[in-house]
Amino acid sequence: MAAALATIPKTAPFHEDEIDLLNRVVGPASPIQRAWLAGFLTGTTPLSQPPQAANAARPAEPLSIVFASESGNSERLAGDLARAARKAGMKPSLIDMADLDLAALPASRRLIVIAATWGEGEPPSRAARAYADLMSEHAPRLEGVEFAVLALGDTAYAEFCAVGKAIDARLAALGGKRVRDRLDCDLDFAKPAALWIDQALETLAPPQADRGRVIEVDFAAKPAPAPEIVEAEIIEHIDLNSTRSEKETIHLALAFDGAAPAYQPGDSLDLYPENDPADVDELLAAAGLAGDDALRAELINSRDMTTLSSKTFDSYAAATGHKDVEALIAGGEGRAWVAGRQLIDLIRAFPTALSAEQLRALTRPLAPRAYSIASSRREVGEEAHLLISAVRYASHGRARKGVASNFVAERRKRGDRVRVKLRPNRHFALPAPDRDIIMVGPGTGVAPFRAFVQERRAIGAGGRSWLFFGDRQFTHDFLYQLEWQEALQDGALARMDVAFSRDRPEKIYVQHRMWDARRDLVDWIENGAYFYVCGDAKTMAKDVRATLVRAFADVKTLSAAEAEGAVSALERERRYLQDTY
Amino acid sequence: MGQELSRNERIKEASDYLRGTLADGLRQEITGAISEDDAQLVKFHGMYLQDDRDLRPERTRKKMEKAFAFMIRVRVPGGVLTGAQWLALDRVARDYGNGTLRLTTRQSVQLHGVIKSNLQPTLRAIDAVLLDTIAACGDVNRNVMCNPNPHASRAHAAALDLARAISGHLTPRTPAYREIWLDGERIAGGEADVVEPIYGKTYLPRKFKIAIAVPPSNDVDVFAHDLGFVAILDARGDVQGWNVSVGGGMGMSHGEPETYPRTADIMGFCTGADVLPIAEAVVTVQRDWGDRGNRKHARLKYTIEDRGLDAFRAEVERRAAVKLGAARPFSFTSTGDRYGWTEGADGRAHLTLFIASGRVGDAGPGAQQLSALRRMAELHDGDLRITANQNLIVARVPPQRRAEIEEIAASGALFAPRSGLRRNSMACVALPTCGLALAESERYLPDLLDALDARLAAHGLSTDDIVIRITGCPNGCARPYLAEIGLVGKGPNRYNLYLGAAFDGSRLSKLYAEDIDHPAIIARLDPLFAAYAREREADEHFGDFVIRAGFVEPTKNGRDFHANVGPRRSA
Ligand code: SRM
Ligand SMILES: Cc1cc2nc3c(=O)[nH]c(=O)nc-3n(C[C@H](O)[C@H](O)[C@H](O)COP(=O)(O)OP(=O)(O)OC[C@H]3O[C@@H](n4cnc5c(N)ncnc54)[C@H](O)[C@@H]3O)c2cc1C
Ligand SMILES: Cc1cc2nc3c(=O)[nH]c(=O)nc-3n(C[C@H](O)[C@H](O)[C@H](O)COP(=O)(O)O)c2cc1C
Ligand code: SF4
């Protein structure tokens, strides 16, 4: 058997001299060396550090791991899964759904999909194209493919884990064999997801028996050290909107004890908020638990006591046996009732005295909120700046305040401390310095672009930078106006187009300014410019993309389909990048 | 003048007939401002670059430039607007301005708070109703004023025609205005075809103002103007001709006695046919004789002081080829407005409304003046006339409309108050928009009047007509030196108090107390009110009384304005 490997046949897909070289190595190689090479050559994921030999010999069953991720959670889990799979003697290939070649899917005998849901039940933007293909009638049959799906989501959204659910159903419909039941994770997914992954691998891993002689090579032995929660002091806390504005957008400068988290332009920070004590007291009072200080502290610091999901609605009915709630559920009206409401509304509308345990059970762990980092360490040193818009609105006759944004805007001031954790985003990074970039960032969407501009100024990037910014009023909501004026002066910005929606009767948004500038836009992009969009996902990001498609159609006189093709080509090349929320 | 030219002269010279780099400045969308030189030029187009001074303290901390916005002043000869024109201004005020219209002491309308990106749409909307803002500001002839009370119809019609003729004749001809604001591009042809037959490349040394008065009303304050025409009426009330006055002006600077307000001199009499040539000659003489070195000495009033009235008259007569006759007798009774209804000759009636400080807005329940006037303009087929006292006349109302108009006026709290002081009050704009304000004016007037009304009531003087005017700085935009009680800003919350001007606008006032705050103003005036109530003679006006009673020296003319100041008798 070893002899069979002795020499590389002339038929091998190498140049003659390469074949000689290989023979010089492989020929005299010991069985161990050959086994190692075999393992090395079957590896797929790129080297992150020198390969190291494991002692035992194992079989290598291929496993395809597809992830659909926006803010990186699914991607991280997929990485964990790949490592675990290798340990279990499998040959994992890690595939970002953005790059998924559907035609190749039937070939993969084992498939695990980890998918997040975004928008209102939509796939992460990068995955949108492949997701659409999978759902279309052109999708290939998947007979003989064993699969399992892990869904990430947030019970606060009506379309909880919609994408994971849809993929799970679709794979089965295409003839795939579900070997493990789907798990739908809420924001506190870490433990349940890890557990599911272990079990999934057990089901998929082949029996001990038939094992060929291939040494498994662990290509990424250690996971990149997971970022940890750190404390930071607020050294600047400035409302950037004029006192005449209805908006409040806080410029927050954070200083760390020692080095700042090693962030890159485009990364975000997870911020760990506290609930408004007043809201907590109201909730406790409504639940007849006023005075339970331990519970009060717990709710303030670590429980999500605002979100009301239909899941919570059901458990409330179960826990309290409240007739009216059960009636609503029976009538299938639960989902409609929770829309736009919060836990306090539920308890006030259907009052019942609750035990501390029952109330705790109605809440979930308080999740951190992500904020784009608005600074570059090259300019601000060991600081990190955030740009936080206070979320305030009314629904069902009640004034509502976003937990984290108002925690910062109203309950934290200069000198106070907050807890944050780095949330890297390698999918929203700067290109080579000599490349042009176009940045579309209305409202707080401009935050990462402040980091981009600082970074490119600091490294003296040769590429041009063009920023589109928009907000409500020129006079009262022009975030960082003086800084942009400087950047235009010193060349860090080559061009800036602005759109303000409430300065005149007709509303003007960034996409309108893009349309005005469509010739230059297309020109820049054809010159290789990278196109970045950050900010509102609900409408802005969609309008911006649609406008770019129209711009291509108009400027290059393309059909709608061709123009659409041009833009999705940009996406595939990773030159159209989004960080939207 | 031997001196070198002032900066503004060089800007005008280089501006290519008021173009400067305005068109380019409008494209710079990251700043709400324009270049310093353009800021001087844009005045000729009727606009001022301002910033909201209330917001200044916070802007830099919030990483924003000053809250820049433009004030736009419309040119309204004689203050007469059609309903459609009013409605257009009302709309731009709400769409692009700060939601108010500001009636001015020169019978025009100002918009405030128009940001740079809204200038073109605003000016196009104004153009669409055949109005413009050319030369509403700048070193040119400004809005021509004219007594708007239409009740003595024929004479007033003649005065209005004259105002419009003069305004048209003296309007700059440069196409820059259309190019920059309306068409948005330069019309081919270039400099060669541009002629400013009257002004030339550098226009006038300084602003120039004309008013036309119809006795017995001196509501336009004719003596405050560079050039004035006073109607001389025959027995039948028809216009025989015009007395010509020159060299009036208000502006001065604190601590600079060489600057002073001045009442105009009557230079002679001319017939209607000679008015245009005379007006043009006065303008061109000032163009050539005026001081282009020192802007604080550039107004016609100083030219006349320096050259003498006779030399000036001679040069004007030469250029106009007109011999002025001897001035004819006339007499003024007051500078105020006649509130309420007045009957017109043609059976139509006119309603004079009271607008505090000329600020028309929707201040809140019961004071929705902008909305009320909108409704009026919608149903009214006559016209709306802005008075020189910042008030508004609904003119030529047919009998069947009266009730309706009256109901709307009542709903908008547009009727004149009882207080004789309030009815005769004016305040300039000052803070927060005016860049030159040293103290509050328009925003302070209501509190000031409340306090003074209380004192007047205590002395039984509530309904006596007393003219009070306040300005936020010594420039004199509300003509405070021609008010019986004049307050002029000195610094935050501090004012100079002037007394003793004539009720008919013929005599300037005198400084009575310097640099005093609100309590001191009340304390200083209260005893004078008491004395006035005690010692006044029949029909004696407050301004005449304080002089006769010996509280202040009279001011005979501009040059002795700064002489013998202060109280002359302890109150
Ligand atoms: C709106 C108005 C006062 C009002 O409350 O109505 C006004 C407002 C201003 N005047 Fe005036 N003037 C106004 C009538 C006057 C008058 C009264 C008159 O003309 O009968 C005078 C005194 C007469 C005179 O010209 O001597 C007047 C003498 C000045 C001066 C001093 C001129 C001088 O020769 O000393 C300035 C400052 C300057 O020109 O350098 C000035 C400058 C200004 C400016 C534009 C401030 C500036 O230059 O930046 C003020 C704008 C304030 C704002 O935010 O709106 N304004 N200004 C009046 C508009 C008239 C119009 O529609 O054209
Ligand atoms: C990758 C990423 C980057 C981000 N960067 C930034 C940033 O740079 N700056 C920034 O300000 N935010 C940013 N966000 C958003 C931020 O994370 C929070 O979502 C936002 O601050 C709201 O959090 P909160 O705790 O204040 O509000 P929450 O308590 O979480 O309440 C928000 C919820 O309230 C409801 N709601 C909000 N508005 C309305 C409305 N008008 N009508 C009805 N319901 C409404 C919605 O259900 C919404 O989900 C980012 C988000 C992500 C995912
Ligand atoms: C703007 C936004 C919209 C979201 N919409 C949904 C949704 O409709 N349904 C859902 O179950 N989860 C929703 N989520 C929660 C995400 O799916 C959840 O945060 C997940 O962990 C993200 O995984 P990722 O980092 O791999 O993208 C949303 C999150 C954000 C920030
Ligand atoms: S008087 Fe002075 S403060 Fe008042 S508007 Fe005129 S320039 Fe401004």
PDB file of C-alpha atoms in Angstrom, chain B residues 404-484:
ATOM      1  CA  GLU B 404     -65.599  88.634   7.601  1.00  0.00           C
ATOM      2  CA  ILE B 405     -62.291  90.534   7.578  1.00  0.00           C
ATOM      3  CA  GLU B 406     -63.076  91.932  11.005  1.00  0.00           C
ATOM      4  CA  GLU B 407     -63.859  88.473  12.391  1.00  0.00           C
ATOM      5  CA  ILE B 408     -60.556  87.075  11.132  1.00  0.00           C
ATOM      6  CA  ALA B 409     -58.641  90.077  12.508  1.00  0.00           C
ATOM      7  CA  ALA B 410     -60.223  89.527  15.898  1.00  0.00           C
ATOM      8  CA  SER B 411     -59.419  85.815  15.824  1.00  0.00           C
ATOM      9  CA  GLY B 412     -55.766  86.623  15.122  1.00  0.00           C
ATOM     10  CA  ALA B 413     -55.514  89.292  17.841  1.00  0.00           C
ATOM     11  CA  LEU B 414     -54.656  91.821  15.133  1.00  0.00           C
ATOM     12  CA  PHE B 415     -56.472  94.836  16.529  1.00  0.00           C
ATOM     13  CA  ALA B 416     -54.511  97.650  18.120  1.00  0.00           C
ATOM     14  CA  PRO B 417     -54.247  97.601  21.916  1.00  0.00           C
ATOM     15  CA  ARG B 418     -55.621 100.365  24.101  1.00  0.00           C
ATOM     16  CA  SER B 419     -52.263 101.451  25.454  1.00  0.00           C
ATOM     17  CA  GLY B 420     -51.166 104.675  23.769  1.00  0.00           C
ATOM     18  CA  LEU B 421     -47.538 103.673  24.334  1.00  0.00           C
ATOM     19  CA  ARG B 422     -47.973 100.239  22.758  1.00  0.00           C
ATOM     20  CA  ARG B 423     -49.809 101.689  19.767  1.00  0.00           C
ATOM     21  CA  ASN B 424     -46.799 103.926  19.127  1.00  0.00           C
ATOM     22  CA  SER B 425     -44.035 101.400  19.771  1.00  0.00           C
ATOM     23  CA  MET B 426     -41.398  99.952  17.470  1.00  0.00           C
ATOM     24  CA  ALA B 427     -38.489  97.614  18.041  1.00  0.00           C
ATOM     25  CA  CYS B 428     -35.757  96.531  15.686  1.00  0.00           C
ATOM     26  CA  VAL B 429     -34.998  92.855  15.178  1.00  0.00           C
ATOM     27  CA  ALA B 430     -31.735  92.557  17.138  1.00  0.00           C
ATOM     28  CA  LEU B 431     -31.116  89.163  18.792  1.00  0.00           C
ATOM     29  CA  PRO B 432     -30.897  86.384  17.887  1.00  0.00           C
ATOM     30  CA  THR B 433     -30.416  87.049  14.179  1.00  0.00           C
ATOM     31  CA  CYS B 434     -28.840  90.475  13.918  1.00  0.00           C
ATOM     32  CA  GLY B 435     -25.073  90.229  13.908  1.00  0.00           C
ATOM     33  CA  LEU B 436     -24.658  93.776  15.192  1.00  0.00           C
ATOM     34  CA  ALA B 437     -26.973  93.650  18.186  1.00  0.00           C
ATOM     35  CA  LEU B 438     -25.462  94.634  21.514  1.00  0.00           C
ATOM     36  CA  ALA B 439     -28.676  94.006  23.447  1.00  0.00           C
ATOM     37  CA  GLU B 440     -32.152  92.529  23.033  1.00  0.00           C
ATOM     38  CA  SER B 441     -34.783  94.643  21.336  1.00  0.00           C
ATOM     39  CA  GLU B 442     -37.769  92.916  19.694  1.00  0.00           C
ATOM     40  CA  ARG B 443     -37.740  90.183  22.352  1.00  0.00           C
ATOM     41  CA  TYR B 444     -37.453  92.700  25.188  1.00  0.00           C
ATOM     42  CA  LEU B 445     -40.113  95.161  24.057  1.00  0.00           C
ATOM     43  CA  PRO B 446     -43.136  93.248  25.457  1.00  0.00           C
ATOM     44  CA  ASP B 447     -41.728  93.146  29.006  1.00  0.00           C
ATOM     45  CA  LEU B 448     -40.623  96.757  28.767  1.00  0.00           C
ATOM     46  CA  LEU B 449     -44.093  97.845  27.646  1.00  0.00           C
ATOM     47  CA  ASP B 450     -45.798  95.844  30.384  1.00  0.00           C
ATOM     48  CA  ALA B 451     -43.710  97.561  33.021  1.00  0.00           C
ATOM     49  CA  LEU B 452     -44.110 101.043  31.549  1.00  0.00           C
ATOM     50  CA  ASP B 453     -47.851 100.585  30.940  1.00  0.00           C
ATOM     51  CA  ALA B 454     -48.243  99.807  34.625  1.00  0.00           C
ATOM     52  CA  ARG B 455     -46.539 103.074  35.537  1.00  0.00           C
ATOM     53  CA  LEU B 456     -48.508 105.075  32.943  1.00  0.00           C
ATOM     54  CA  ALA B 457     -51.760 103.606  34.259  1.00  0.00           C
ATOM     55  CA  ALA B 458     -50.767 104.691  37.748  1.00  0.00           C
ATOM     56  CA  HIS B 459     -50.491 108.239  36.430  1.00  0.00           C
ATOM     57  CA  GLY B 460     -53.668 108.056  34.350  1.00  0.00           C
ATOM     58  CA  LEU B 461     -51.756 108.173  31.058  1.00  0.00           C
ATOM     59  CA  SER B 462     -52.727 104.780  29.657  1.00  0.00           C
ATOM     60  CA  THR B 463     -54.303 106.032  26.467  1.00  0.00           C
ATOM     61  CA  ASP B 464     -52.025 108.975  25.726  1.00  0.00           C
ATOM     62  CA  ASP B 465     -50.058 108.580  22.503  1.00  0.00           C
ATOM     63  CA  ILE B 466     -46.377 108.434  23.379  1.00  0.00           C
ATOM     64  CA  VAL B 467     -43.870 107.266  20.753  1.00  0.00           C
ATOM     65  CA  ILE B 468     -41.395 104.703  22.083  1.00  0.00           C
ATOM     66  CA  ARG B 469     -38.792 102.922  19.956  1.00  0.00           C
ATOM     67  CA  ILE B 470     -36.025 100.546  20.925  1.00  0.00           C
ATOM     68  CA  THR B 471     -33.025  99.208  19.052  1.00  0.00           C
ATOM     69  CA  GLY B 472     -30.362  96.715  20.028  1.00  0.00           C
ATOM     70  CA  CYS B 473     -27.517  98.961  18.898  1.00  0.00           C
ATOM     71  CA  PRO B 474     -26.921 102.572  17.852  1.00  0.00           C
ATOM     72  CA  ASN B 475     -27.488 101.889  14.136  1.00  0.00           C
ATOM     73  CA  GLY B 476     -31.015 103.050  14.682  1.00  0.00           C
ATOM     74  CA  CYS B 477     -33.060 100.627  12.601  1.00  0.00           C
ATOM     75  CA  ALA B 478     -36.275 101.543  14.408  1.00  0.00           C
ATOM     76  CA  ARG B 479     -35.407 105.259  14.190  1.00  0.00           C
ATOM     77  CA  PRO B 480     -35.120 105.554  17.983  1.00  0.00           C
ATOM     78  CA  TYR B 481     -33.604 109.037  17.882  1.00  0.00           C
ATOM     79  CA  LEU B 482     -36.901 110.310  16.481  1.00  0.00           C
ATOM     80  CA  ALA B 483     -38.955 108.753  19.285  1.00  0.00           C
ATOM     81  CA  GLU B 484     -40.193 110.616  22.354  1.00  0.00           C
TER      82      GLU B 484
END
